[in-house]
Amino acid sequence: MKVSGLMLVAGLVGSVPQHGWALERREKHEPGDLSVEVFVTDSTTAFAEWMKPPSAGGPVLRRIHEAKFDQLVHGGFLVTGYMVDPTGKVKFAVDVRVRDPHGQVIFEEQNWAVHDGYAGVRGIIMAKNILDFAVESGDPAGAYRIEAVVRDLISHQQAEGVFQIQVGP
């Protein structure tokens, strides 16, 4: 597997309507109920959609569950349930780990994405760093797991999220 590095998304995502994103979990968590949603898409424009003002239906993220060898895909991390400090800032860090079909860690990065900025207390923030990766044809076919841990640097809580994608010929 090659991890082609990170792509920085230049903005933050604030509050979006509860019905406005096409992921399995559609609920924003209350402050203090920290959560990270991991997803994979094959669209580079999906992340730019989050930067636009929300439409009536809100942004849609098309999640994929299968990829072919050597296909570049993009992993993202949606954080909700974070706390806000007295100045109105949100501070969290996302750690990322990728496991191959045998459960072996093939990529790991602490503080993959760090957020220190403003957002709505009940909103959803997409972590700035996107995980771009492709599984090469010489690597094992099967289920690859992207694991994320978000650490709220204000409340000192943490939460885990996992996404699995099947990769093969």
mmCIF file of C-alpha atoms in Angstrom, residues 2-167:
data_model
loop_
_atom_site.group_PDB
_atom_site.id
_atom_site.type_symbol
_atom_site.label_atom_id
_atom_site.label_comp_id
_atom_site.label_asym_id
_atom_site.label_seq_id
_atom_site.Cartn_x
_atom_site.Cartn_y
_atom_site.Cartn_z
ATOM 1 C CA LYS A 2 1.240 3.443 -0.740
ATOM 2 C CA VAL A 3 -0.013 6.420 1.155
ATOM 3 C CA SER A 4 0.370 9.331 -1.186
ATOM 4 C CA GLY A 5 0.491 11.841 1.619
ATOM 5 C CA LEU A 6 -2.061 14.316 2.712
ATOM 6 C CA MET A 7 -4.137 16.868 0.977
ATOM 7 C CA LEU A 8 -4.977 19.928 3.028
ATOM 8 C CA VAL A 9 -8.510 21.197 2.782
ATOM 9 C CA ALA A 10 -8.271 24.938 3.182
ATOM 10 C CA GLY A 11 -11.363 25.604 5.266
ATOM 11 C CA LEU A 12 -13.495 24.379 8.114
ATOM 12 C CA VAL A 13 -16.981 22.988 8.135
ATOM 13 C CA GLY A 14 -19.396 24.514 10.581
ATOM 14 C CA SER A 15 -22.940 23.526 11.307
ATOM 15 C CA VAL A 16 -24.873 21.709 8.613
ATOM 16 C CA PRO A 17 -28.495 20.624 8.664
ATOM 17 C CA GLN A 18 -29.018 17.264 10.356
ATOM 18 C CA HIS A 19 -30.507 15.778 7.184
ATOM 19 C CA GLY A 20 -27.798 17.249 4.977
ATOM 20 C CA TRP A 21 -25.150 14.566 4.645
ATOM 21 C CA ALA A 22 -25.397 11.146 3.116
ATOM 22 C CA LEU A 23 -23.669 8.973 5.660
ATOM 23 C CA GLU A 24 -25.122 6.150 7.720
ATOM 24 C CA ARG A 25 -25.148 8.212 10.920
ATOM 25 C CA ARG A 26 -26.930 11.476 10.337
ATOM 26 C CA GLU A 27 -27.076 12.850 13.856
ATOM 27 C CA LYS A 28 -24.914 15.543 15.295
ATOM 28 C CA HIS A 29 -23.851 14.666 18.803
ATOM 29 C CA GLU A 30 -24.458 16.957 21.744
ATOM 30 C CA PRO A 31 -21.389 18.758 23.135
ATOM 31 C CA GLY A 32 -19.520 16.310 25.342
ATOM 32 C CA ASP A 33 -20.680 13.271 23.308
ATOM 33 C CA LEU A 34 -17.601 13.198 21.095
ATOM 34 C CA SER A 35 -17.708 11.207 17.847
ATOM 35 C CA VAL A 36 -15.600 10.729 14.718
ATOM 36 C CA GLU A 37 -17.111 9.371 11.514
ATOM 37 C CA VAL A 38 -14.603 7.859 9.074
ATOM 38 C CA PHE A 39 -15.548 7.635 5.402
ATOM 39 C CA VAL A 40 -13.893 6.877 2.068
ATOM 40 C CA THR A 41 -14.837 8.400 -1.270
ATOM 41 C CA ASP A 42 -13.420 8.287 -4.773
ATOM 42 C CA SER A 43 -14.400 11.900 -5.416
ATOM 43 C CA THR A 44 -11.934 14.730 -4.899
ATOM 44 C CA THR A 45 -14.769 17.246 -5.232
ATOM 45 C CA ALA A 46 -16.665 15.849 -2.217
ATOM 46 C CA PHE A 47 -14.417 17.776 0.153
ATOM 47 C CA ALA A 48 -14.851 21.028 -1.742
ATOM 48 C CA GLU A 49 -18.628 20.597 -1.411
ATOM 49 C CA TRP A 50 -18.233 20.989 2.350
ATOM 50 C CA MET A 51 -16.690 24.420 1.835
ATOM 51 C CA LYS A 52 -19.664 25.788 -0.084
ATOM 52 C CA PRO A 53 -22.664 27.323 1.680
ATOM 53 C CA PRO A 54 -25.128 24.510 2.383
ATOM 54 C CA SER A 55 -28.030 24.096 -0.011
ATOM 55 C CA ALA A 56 -31.486 23.169 1.170
ATOM 56 C CA GLY A 57 -30.439 19.518 1.359
ATOM 57 C CA GLY A 58 -26.907 20.192 2.554
ATOM 58 C CA PRO A 59 -23.712 18.647 1.206
ATOM 59 C CA VAL A 60 -23.708 14.997 0.161
ATOM 60 C CA LEU A 61 -20.730 12.702 0.618
ATOM 61 C CA ARG A 62 -20.817 9.586 -1.521
ATOM 62 C CA ARG A 63 -19.193 6.850 0.522
ATOM 63 C CA ILE A 64 -17.646 3.875 -1.301
ATOM 64 C CA HIS A 65 -17.094 0.416 0.191
ATOM 65 C CA GLU A 66 -15.012 -1.123 -2.609
ATOM 66 C CA ALA A 67 -11.941 -0.033 -4.566
ATOM 67 C CA LYS A 68 -9.704 -1.590 -7.177
ATOM 68 C CA PHE A 69 -5.957 -2.032 -6.865
ATOM 69 C CA ASP A 70 -4.043 1.176 -7.678
ATOM 70 C CA GLN A 71 -7.240 3.283 -7.438
ATOM 71 C CA LEU A 72 -6.628 6.505 -5.531
ATOM 72 C CA VAL A 73 -9.266 6.991 -2.828
ATOM 73 C CA HIS A 74 -9.711 9.631 -0.158
ATOM 74 C CA GLY A 75 -10.425 9.114 3.535
ATOM 75 C CA GLY A 76 -12.113 11.821 5.559
ATOM 76 C CA PHE A 77 -12.959 12.366 9.216
ATOM 77 C CA LEU A 78 -16.108 14.114 10.464
ATOM 78 C CA VAL A 79 -16.028 15.212 14.112
ATOM 79 C CA THR A 80 -19.042 16.138 16.222
ATOM 80 C CA GLY A 81 -19.898 16.352 19.920
ATOM 81 C CA TYR A 82 -16.824 18.469 20.669
ATOM 82 C CA MET A 83 -16.650 21.038 23.443
ATOM 83 C CA VAL A 84 -16.013 24.754 22.979
ATOM 84 C CA ASP A 85 -13.662 26.757 25.201
ATOM 85 C CA PRO A 86 -14.692 30.105 26.793
ATOM 86 C CA THR A 87 -13.377 32.015 23.757
ATOM 87 C CA GLY A 88 -15.577 29.965 21.392
ATOM 88 C CA LYS A 89 -12.768 27.827 19.998
ATOM 89 C CA VAL A 90 -12.841 24.099 19.275
ATOM 90 C CA LYS A 91 -9.608 22.141 19.753
ATOM 91 C CA PHE A 92 -9.156 18.510 18.767
ATOM 92 C CA ALA A 93 -6.647 16.142 17.175
ATOM 93 C CA VAL A 94 -7.301 13.081 15.012
ATOM 94 C CA ASP A 95 -4.899 10.115 15.058
ATOM 95 C CA VAL A 96 -5.088 7.724 12.073
ATOM 96 C CA ARG A 97 -4.127 4.083 11.609
ATOM 97 C CA VAL A 98 -4.607 1.835 8.539
ATOM 98 C CA ARG A 99 -4.604 -1.971 8.799
ATOM 99 C CA ASP A 100 -4.231 -4.473 5.970
ATOM 100 C CA PRO A 101 -6.519 -7.533 5.607
ATOM 101 C CA HIS A 102 -4.279 -9.467 8.044
ATOM 102 C CA GLY A 103 -4.726 -6.810 10.740
ATOM 103 C CA GLN A 104 -1.170 -5.536 10.418
ATOM 104 C CA VAL A 105 -0.676 -1.780 10.848
ATOM 105 C CA ILE A 106 0.662 -0.407 7.556
ATOM 106 C CA PHE A 107 0.259 3.298 8.289
ATOM 107 C CA GLU A 108 -0.030 5.235 11.540
ATOM 108 C CA GLU A 109 0.158 8.925 12.299
ATOM 109 C CA GLN A 110 -0.500 10.719 15.567
ATOM 110 C CA ASN A 111 -2.037 14.191 15.214
ATOM 111 C CA TRP A 112 -2.886 13.538 11.549
ATOM 112 C CA ALA A 113 -5.318 16.428 11.698
ATOM 113 C CA VAL A 114 -5.326 19.116 14.389
ATOM 114 C CA HIS A 115 -8.150 21.629 14.651
ATOM 115 C CA ASP A 116 -7.796 24.858 16.618
ATOM 116 C CA GLY A 117 -10.497 27.206 15.427
ATOM 117 C CA TYR A 118 -14.111 28.246 15.578
ATOM 118 C CA ALA A 119 -17.224 26.249 14.751
ATOM 119 C CA GLY A 120 -20.833 25.991 15.855
ATOM 120 C CA VAL A 121 -21.203 24.149 19.159
ATOM 121 C CA ARG A 122 -23.693 21.704 17.626
ATOM 122 C CA GLY A 123 -22.023 21.504 14.217
ATOM 123 C CA ILE A 124 -19.921 18.988 12.367
ATOM 124 C CA ILE A 125 -16.306 19.670 11.444
ATOM 125 C CA MET A 126 -14.464 17.854 8.684
ATOM 126 C CA ALA A 127 -10.854 17.413 9.749
ATOM 127 C CA LYS A 128 -8.587 19.439 7.466
ATOM 128 C CA ASN A 129 -6.247 16.650 6.426
ATOM 129 C CA ILE A 130 -7.547 14.082 3.966
ATOM 130 C CA LEU A 131 -5.957 10.617 3.744
ATOM 131 C CA ASP A 132 -5.212 9.943 0.069
ATOM 132 C CA PHE A 133 -4.184 6.345 -0.537
ATOM 133 C CA ALA A 134 -4.058 3.518 -3.048
ATOM 134 C CA VAL A 135 -3.495 -0.186 -2.467
ATOM 135 C CA GLU A 136 -1.016 -1.528 -5.006
ATOM 136 C CA SER A 137 -1.668 -4.719 -6.963
ATOM 137 C CA GLY A 138 1.178 -6.506 -5.151
ATOM 138 C CA ASP A 139 -0.491 -5.958 -1.782
ATOM 139 C CA PRO A 140 -3.047 -8.396 -0.367
ATOM 140 C CA ALA A 141 -6.651 -8.132 -1.543
ATOM 141 C CA GLY A 142 -9.327 -7.885 1.115
ATOM 142 C CA ALA A 143 -10.719 -5.576 3.784
ATOM 143 C CA TYR A 144 -8.539 -2.610 4.758
ATOM 144 C CA ARG A 145 -9.495 -0.782 7.962
ATOM 145 C CA ILE A 146 -9.079 2.933 8.539
ATOM 146 C CA GLU A 147 -9.172 3.633 12.256
ATOM 147 C CA ALA A 148 -9.372 7.110 13.748
ATOM 148 C CA VAL A 149 -9.197 8.389 17.298
ATOM 149 C CA VAL A 150 -10.342 11.945 17.937
ATOM 150 C CA ARG A 151 -9.074 13.594 21.116
ATOM 151 C CA ASP A 152 -10.976 16.646 22.351
ATOM 152 C CA LEU A 153 -8.224 18.873 23.759
ATOM 153 C CA ILE A 154 -10.752 20.851 25.825
ATOM 154 C CA SER A 155 -12.794 18.098 27.508
ATOM 155 C CA HIS A 156 -9.970 15.513 27.363
ATOM 156 C CA GLN A 157 -12.436 12.962 25.963
ATOM 157 C CA GLN A 158 -11.663 10.694 23.057
ATOM 158 C CA ALA A 159 -13.734 8.650 20.616
ATOM 159 C CA GLU A 160 -12.961 6.082 17.946
ATOM 160 C CA GLY A 161 -14.305 5.563 14.455
ATOM 161 C CA VAL A 162 -13.596 2.798 11.933
ATOM 162 C CA PHE A 163 -14.284 2.333 8.242
ATOM 163 C CA GLN A 164 -13.594 -0.784 6.230
ATOM 164 C CA ILE A 165 -13.058 -0.851 2.463
ATOM 165 C CA GLN A 166 -12.698 -3.955 0.283
ATOM 166 C CA VAL A 167 -9.797 -3.700 -2.164
#
